[in-house]
Amino acid sequence: MEKKTRKDYGAAGLLPLLIFLVLYVGCLAVFTIKGAKDPSSYMPRQVAILVALLFALIFFEPRAKFAKKMNIYLNNAGNAGVMNLSLIVMMAGGFSSAVAISGGQSSIVNLGTSLIPSQFLVPGIFLIAAIISLCIGTSTGTIVTMAPVTFSLVAAAHLNAGMAGAAVITGSYFGDGLSMIGGTTISAAAGVGARMRDKFLWQIKIAVPAAVITIIIYTLMSLNNSSASNIHAGSYNVITILPYLVVLILAVMGMDVVLVLALGTVMASAIGMALGKASLFACAKAIGNGMESMFWLAIFAMMVNGMVALMRHYGGIDWMVHVFTRHIKSKASCEALIGILSFCVTGAIVNNNISVLITSPIAKELGDQYQVDKKVLAGVISIFAVTASMVIPQDSAMMMALQLAGKSTNYLDLIRYMVYPVVLMGLTFIVNYINAKRSAA
């Protein structure tokens, strides 16, 4: 009879995750307090996860063969879901860069700015940021594009800096958690085994009403802004925006995302070359740079997935599920708890993509136990992850907004005008409660 070598470590099985959090979040907090220019660069996330991974491989089950533990890691780090995620996020980066070099990214900003009256620029900023983030799938790309424009408008049109800053931050995160080509959506859907199209269609029923309510509230607030003056928008070309629309429509229709991104990238490159914006090799270089910008997420996803598999093997995930299960009384409370977990992990890690990768396996375990629809799981994880990212002071979007705003606003002023995250979370709880009541009836 084969001797049983597996040991259930219980809570100790989560030590690799704790080590990662202590290294990454701890160093981030220390260097933020010290006033370092780029506090996240002192302990790179990939180094922190490597240390945690090595700890999981070396210090657990010391009598077991190292090769056996490596096989557990490798079989999960390189599974089909992770490989698919890696390919998609790299292609998404390439697509975004192809559209940018063809002029589509600046065109969509200038088009939106030219269509919106000056007194309604704040709700307009939110709307434009939301559309851009939905098209390009990243809050970072949106905030980099929109934040300088926003605070130029603040000075030129005499807008409320706190309200405008809050609008651009929250609008940038609208599409981050919703876009079919966004890392958050891809990671959440792949992590729980949901179809991205199903997750998108479920989440949009919450996100769009929340965005509409936010726009109405910002519009009502802007009615008092009688000092707003006219501004002049830059030039735009509607043709360069077409790849965004094609990708969005084809993805919603259910076409495989890999094919959608491939078509979108080819289309954007062709438009850029036809308009004389870039040569063939300039497009190729831009696509390559875009793919490289997503390498970290692909590699990190592999490392996290493998480490989570080791923690499951050591009994840590089962222990956490058991602890959470004690506080779950129904499907609705399961969804709420998963949302809270996603919010807390994002707040600690300060990166919604990473937090989704960590939260998804745990959420899948709980969701399977309480028969929560996979699209709901993926949607709840995304919603609460991006909500946390909107409000934490050390988030990159928040820090960029504060830096560009200068003395015109501060963190508390921005938080005061954060309408969208409050409405989004509120609607999510209401929808899940109503659905739970219908299921119980």
XYZ file of C-alpha atoms in Angstrom:
441
model
C 0.000 0.000 0.000
C 1.370 3.401 -0.990
C 2.265 5.563 1.938
C 0.178 8.719 2.135
C 2.490 11.723 1.888
C -0.064 14.511 1.609
C -0.580 16.522 4.772
C -3.498 18.862 5.423
C -1.929 22.045 6.790
C -5.249 23.847 7.261
C -4.830 27.611 7.707
C -1.049 27.273 7.357
C -1.644 26.232 3.758
C -2.402 29.894 3.016
C 1.043 31.071 4.168
C 2.321 31.529 0.578
C -0.485 34.020 -0.074
C 0.248 35.777 3.224
C 3.945 36.017 2.339
C 3.074 37.577 -1.016
C 0.756 40.123 0.639
C 3.288 41.011 3.345
C 6.089 41.491 0.826
C 4.137 43.327 -1.847
C 1.597 45.293 0.188
C 3.951 45.810 3.125
C 6.727 47.286 0.997
C 4.186 49.338 -0.940
C 2.835 50.808 2.315
C 6.297 51.514 3.762
C 7.621 53.282 0.671
C 4.347 55.172 0.219
C 4.667 56.510 3.779
C 8.289 57.447 3.058
C 7.082 59.452 0.072
C 8.900 57.412 -2.579
C 8.174 58.489 -6.149
C 7.167 55.008 -7.359
C 6.524 52.935 -4.215
C 5.427 49.820 -6.104
C 8.778 49.507 -7.895
C 10.823 48.639 -4.795
C 9.270 45.189 -4.408
C 8.004 44.148 -7.862
C 4.930 41.920 -7.740
C 6.641 39.173 -9.738
C 9.491 39.013 -7.207
C 7.034 38.877 -4.296
C 5.059 36.054 -5.917
C 8.291 34.183 -6.757
C 9.385 34.266 -3.096
C 5.933 33.038 -2.018
C 6.002 30.296 -4.654
C 9.452 29.067 -3.610
C 8.275 29.001 0.002
C 5.309 26.845 -1.040
C 7.559 24.453 -2.944
C 10.345 24.127 -0.366
C 8.873 24.344 3.139
C 5.682 22.283 2.768
C 5.795 18.472 2.744
C 9.589 18.376 3.182
C 9.639 14.567 2.878
C 7.815 14.584 -0.458
C 9.814 14.664 -3.658
C 10.393 18.177 -4.954
C 9.524 16.966 -8.459
C 6.057 15.934 -7.246
C 5.329 19.431 -5.945
C 6.727 20.962 -9.123
C 4.377 18.789 -11.177
C 1.395 20.118 -9.197
C 2.585 23.650 -9.927
C 3.348 23.067 -13.618
C 0.132 21.186 -14.403
C -1.925 24.106 -13.093
C 0.291 27.033 -14.101
C 0.135 25.846 -17.693
C -3.446 24.625 -17.919
C -5.666 25.486 -20.887
C -7.490 28.293 -19.089
C -4.292 30.116 -18.139
C -2.791 29.695 -21.614
C -5.972 31.085 -23.174
C -5.914 34.011 -20.734
C -2.260 34.723 -21.563
C -2.887 34.754 -25.312
C -5.956 36.982 -25.015
C -4.374 39.624 -22.758
C -1.318 39.871 -25.023
C -3.537 40.216 -28.102
C -5.604 42.852 -26.285
C -2.427 44.836 -25.632
C -1.468 44.562 -29.291
C -4.920 45.679 -30.430
C -4.919 48.741 -28.154
C -1.514 49.824 -29.459
C -2.568 49.287 -33.083
C -5.611 51.518 -32.616
C -3.533 54.132 -30.794
C -0.922 54.387 -33.568
C -3.694 54.715 -36.177
C -5.131 57.702 -34.280
C -8.255 55.998 -32.933
C -7.533 56.648 -29.272
C -7.137 60.421 -29.673
C -10.064 60.556 -32.127
C -12.544 59.082 -29.678
C -11.504 61.634 -27.021
C -11.755 64.597 -29.386
C -15.053 63.404 -30.874
C -16.661 63.165 -27.461
C -15.301 66.528 -26.328
C -16.589 68.260 -29.463
C -20.146 66.934 -28.984
C -20.623 67.974 -25.342
C -21.697 71.497 -24.234
C -19.263 73.178 -21.821
C -21.681 73.275 -18.877
C -22.091 69.502 -19.103
C -18.411 68.642 -19.461
C -18.210 66.741 -16.144
C -20.898 64.162 -17.049
C -19.367 64.224 -20.526
C -15.926 63.400 -19.127
C -17.426 60.428 -17.289
C -19.225 59.255 -20.447
C -16.172 59.608 -22.709
C -13.918 57.832 -20.187
C -16.498 55.046 -19.860
C -16.707 54.569 -23.637
C -12.930 54.622 -24.088
C -12.345 52.143 -21.256
C -15.027 49.849 -22.686
C -13.316 49.980 -26.073
C -9.691 49.558 -24.975
C -10.358 47.412 -21.893
C -8.030 49.142 -19.464
C -8.418 51.885 -16.890
C -4.709 52.686 -17.130
C -4.844 53.407 -20.858
C -7.981 55.489 -20.370
C -6.659 57.520 -17.453
C -3.372 58.171 -19.285
C -5.380 59.453 -22.255
C -8.148 61.301 -20.439
C -6.582 62.710 -17.254
C -4.397 65.338 -18.984
C -7.372 66.355 -21.147
C -9.641 66.511 -18.087
C -7.444 68.814 -16.031
C -6.745 70.997 -19.052
C -10.529 71.383 -19.327
C -10.728 72.130 -15.593
C -8.453 75.127 -16.087
C -9.840 76.233 -19.463
C -13.558 75.848 -18.673
C -13.431 76.623 -14.912
C -14.798 73.232 -13.860
C -15.000 71.772 -10.357
C -11.646 69.944 -10.151
C -12.804 67.393 -7.573
C -15.911 66.471 -9.554
C -14.042 66.309 -12.869
C -11.280 64.186 -11.330
C -13.789 61.781 -9.789
C -15.622 61.554 -13.123
C -12.509 60.623 -15.105
C -11.338 58.048 -12.528
C -14.683 56.287 -12.162
C -15.424 56.480 -15.888
C -12.058 54.865 -16.599
C -13.001 51.918 -14.399
C -16.438 51.473 -16.011
C -14.976 49.525 -18.913
C -12.059 48.052 -16.982
C -14.363 45.576 -15.263
C -16.809 45.225 -18.163
C -14.890 45.254 -21.449
C -14.659 41.984 -23.373
C -10.955 42.634 -23.998
C -10.127 43.853 -20.480
C -7.787 41.906 -18.217
C -10.286 41.962 -15.353
C -13.069 40.388 -17.428
C -10.758 37.846 -19.022
C -9.236 36.846 -15.665
C -12.574 36.671 -13.833
C -14.340 34.674 -16.546
C -11.448 32.249 -17.024
C -10.937 31.921 -13.267
C -14.475 30.708 -12.549
C -15.129 28.978 -15.872
C -17.669 31.472 -17.249
C -18.142 32.585 -20.849
C -17.039 36.199 -21.271
C -20.122 36.989 -23.352
C -22.445 35.706 -20.585
C -20.544 37.638 -17.935
C -20.683 40.802 -20.060
C -24.436 40.547 -20.696
C -25.149 39.948 -16.990
C -22.896 42.733 -15.751
C -23.982 45.337 -18.300
C -27.519 45.200 -16.846
C -26.051 46.602 -13.631
C -23.188 48.745 -14.927
C -25.163 50.716 -17.535
C -28.027 51.741 -15.184
C -25.401 52.702 -12.588
C -23.589 54.793 -15.207
C -26.846 56.466 -16.322
C -27.715 57.372 -12.723
C -24.183 58.739 -12.278
C -24.475 60.880 -15.420
C -27.837 62.251 -14.238
C -26.379 63.148 -10.826
C -23.321 64.826 -12.391
C -25.626 66.690 -14.796
C -27.739 68.020 -11.921
C -24.582 69.094 -10.098
C -23.278 70.796 -13.252
C -26.403 72.933 -13.663
C -25.003 75.257 -11.007
C -21.739 75.682 -12.919
C -22.582 78.987 -14.603
C -18.890 79.889 -14.909
C -18.175 77.169 -17.490
C -16.673 78.588 -20.676
C -16.331 77.190 -24.185
C -13.367 74.989 -25.123
C -12.010 73.870 -28.474
C -11.695 70.147 -29.172
C -8.922 68.642 -31.276
C -9.425 67.005 -34.661
C -10.786 63.496 -35.078
C -11.420 60.912 -37.791
C -14.426 58.625 -37.348
C -12.826 55.931 -39.521
C -10.063 55.384 -36.953
C -12.693 54.579 -34.294
C -14.243 51.745 -36.352
C -11.946 48.978 -34.962
C -13.291 49.676 -31.463
C -16.872 49.293 -32.657
C -16.133 46.154 -34.682
C -14.402 44.455 -31.738
C -17.212 45.360 -29.337
C -19.998 44.203 -31.687
C -18.319 40.929 -32.720
C -17.432 40.061 -29.120
C -21.007 40.644 -27.937
C -22.273 38.524 -30.856
C -20.312 35.620 -29.399
C -17.351 35.315 -31.769
C -14.215 33.878 -30.149
C -12.257 36.721 -28.546
C -8.976 35.599 -30.127
C -10.507 35.962 -33.605
C -12.164 39.252 -32.655
C -8.886 40.760 -31.455
C -7.024 39.458 -34.503
C -9.568 41.069 -36.858
C -9.565 44.306 -34.858
C -5.766 44.516 -34.886
C -5.550 43.898 -38.648
C -8.297 46.458 -39.281
C -6.657 49.116 -37.081
C -3.274 48.544 -38.737
C -4.795 48.713 -42.229
C -6.546 51.992 -41.393
C -3.332 53.435 -39.960
C -1.368 52.524 -43.100
C -4.134 53.699 -45.472
C -4.275 57.092 -43.756
C -0.495 57.406 -43.737
C -0.332 57.362 -39.947
C 2.131 54.480 -39.798
C 4.045 52.057 -41.996
C 3.691 48.272 -41.877
C 6.731 47.925 -39.640
C 5.647 50.797 -37.381
C 2.346 48.976 -36.853
C 4.181 45.715 -36.196
C 6.416 47.452 -33.651
C 3.421 49.061 -31.930
C 1.593 45.720 -31.736
C 4.729 44.105 -30.319
C 5.097 46.830 -27.693
C 1.443 46.432 -26.748
C 1.871 42.690 -26.345
C 5.006 43.210 -24.249
C 3.098 45.548 -21.938
C 0.847 42.595 -21.044
C 3.596 39.989 -20.579
C 3.667 40.625 -16.838
C -0.024 39.736 -16.501
C 0.368 36.533 -18.522
C 3.379 35.364 -16.486
C 1.825 36.479 -13.213
C -1.362 34.542 -14.013
C 0.684 31.377 -14.504
C 2.572 31.852 -11.238
C -0.564 32.652 -9.230
C -2.542 29.746 -10.662
C 0.259 27.325 -9.876
C 0.690 28.692 -6.355
C -3.056 28.502 -5.660
C -2.980 24.848 -6.774
C -0.225 24.169 -4.237
C -2.218 25.929 -1.512
C -5.221 23.781 -2.427
C -3.020 20.662 -2.256
C -1.813 21.691 1.211
C -5.389 22.236 2.424
C -5.322 26.037 2.644
C -8.074 26.695 0.103
C -10.345 24.057 1.656
C -9.811 25.662 5.064
C -10.692 29.120 3.726
C -13.798 27.794 1.971
C -14.855 26.098 5.207
C -14.392 29.326 7.205
C -16.351 31.337 4.657
C -19.043 28.678 4.435
C -19.821 29.072 8.132
C -20.988 32.628 7.426
C -22.955 31.748 4.285
C -26.637 31.028 4.751
C -27.843 31.330 1.167
C -26.836 31.929 -2.444
C -27.247 35.690 -1.917
C -24.942 35.730 1.106
C -22.424 33.657 -0.871
C -22.399 36.268 -3.646
C -22.116 39.102 -1.116
C -19.216 37.442 0.678
C -17.380 36.820 -2.596
C -17.842 40.498 -3.467
C -16.486 41.598 -0.091
C -13.515 39.243 -0.483
C -12.769 40.677 -3.938
C -13.031 44.240 -2.582
C -10.701 43.539 0.366
C -8.068 41.689 -1.676
C -8.031 44.492 -4.266
C -7.724 47.097 -1.530
C -4.752 45.229 -0.094
C -2.971 44.437 -3.360
C -3.830 47.689 -5.201
C -4.272 45.887 -8.510
C -7.638 44.554 -9.629
C -6.148 42.165 -12.206
C -3.988 40.468 -9.583
C -6.783 40.387 -6.997
C -9.146 38.755 -9.509
C -6.559 36.055 -10.224
C -6.279 35.360 -6.483
C -10.000 35.619 -5.678
C -11.372 33.587 -8.611
C -10.297 30.081 -7.482
C -11.744 30.680 -4.004
C -14.933 32.136 -5.474
C -15.279 29.129 -7.786
C -15.078 26.727 -4.829
C -17.768 28.654 -2.941
C -19.897 29.170 -6.049
C -19.887 25.471 -6.911
C -20.953 24.616 -3.378
C -23.890 27.055 -3.394
C -24.728 26.666 -7.109
C -24.056 30.298 -7.982
C -24.189 30.925 -11.736
C -20.652 31.272 -13.110
C -21.474 34.484 -14.984
C -22.721 35.996 -11.698
C -19.539 34.908 -9.933
C -17.355 36.518 -12.602
C -19.484 39.681 -12.609
C -19.489 40.109 -8.829
C -15.717 39.594 -8.625
C -15.150 42.214 -11.359
C -17.578 44.767 -9.934
C -16.151 44.723 -6.431
C -12.544 44.630 -7.649
C -12.943 47.763 -9.783
C -15.006 49.472 -7.071
C -12.122 49.066 -4.637
C -9.657 50.341 -7.254
C -11.719 53.507 -7.739
C -11.550 54.606 -4.107
C -8.188 53.502 -2.662
C -5.716 56.413 -2.392
C -2.687 54.441 -3.618
C -4.307 53.323 -6.883
C -2.410 54.455 -9.979
C -5.436 56.257 -11.458
C -6.026 58.160 -8.217
C -2.354 59.116 -7.881
C -2.154 60.250 -11.505
C -5.285 62.370 -11.107
C -3.923 63.991 -7.942
C -0.563 64.652 -9.578
C -2.116 66.297 -12.637
C -4.618 68.244 -10.529
C -1.855 69.858 -8.482
C -3.287 72.107 -5.792
C -6.732 72.322 -7.398
C -8.061 69.264 -5.548
C -7.160 66.532 -3.039
C -8.026 62.914 -2.244
C -10.962 63.710 0.054
C -12.387 66.115 -2.520
C -12.232 63.409 -5.193
C -13.853 60.834 -2.897
C -16.680 63.260 -2.143
C -17.727 63.170 -5.804
C -17.285 59.403 -6.344
C -20.890 58.697 -7.358
C -20.454 55.674 -9.631
C -18.881 53.160 -7.180
C -21.605 53.802 -4.595
C -24.410 53.372 -7.139
C -22.711 50.334 -8.719
C -22.311 48.473 -5.422
C -25.816 49.405 -4.321
C -27.407 48.118 -7.536
C -25.353 44.916 -7.375
C -26.617 44.122 -3.877
C -30.203 44.962 -4.880
C -30.119 42.830 -8.056
C -28.591 39.840 -6.268
C -31.110 40.127 -3.419
C -34.054 40.245 -5.852
C -32.697 37.293 -7.846
C -32.191 35.296 -4.654
C -35.790 35.973 -3.583
C -37.076 34.856 -6.985
C -35.022 31.659 -6.805
C -36.353 30.893 -3.330
C -39.976 31.492 -4.379
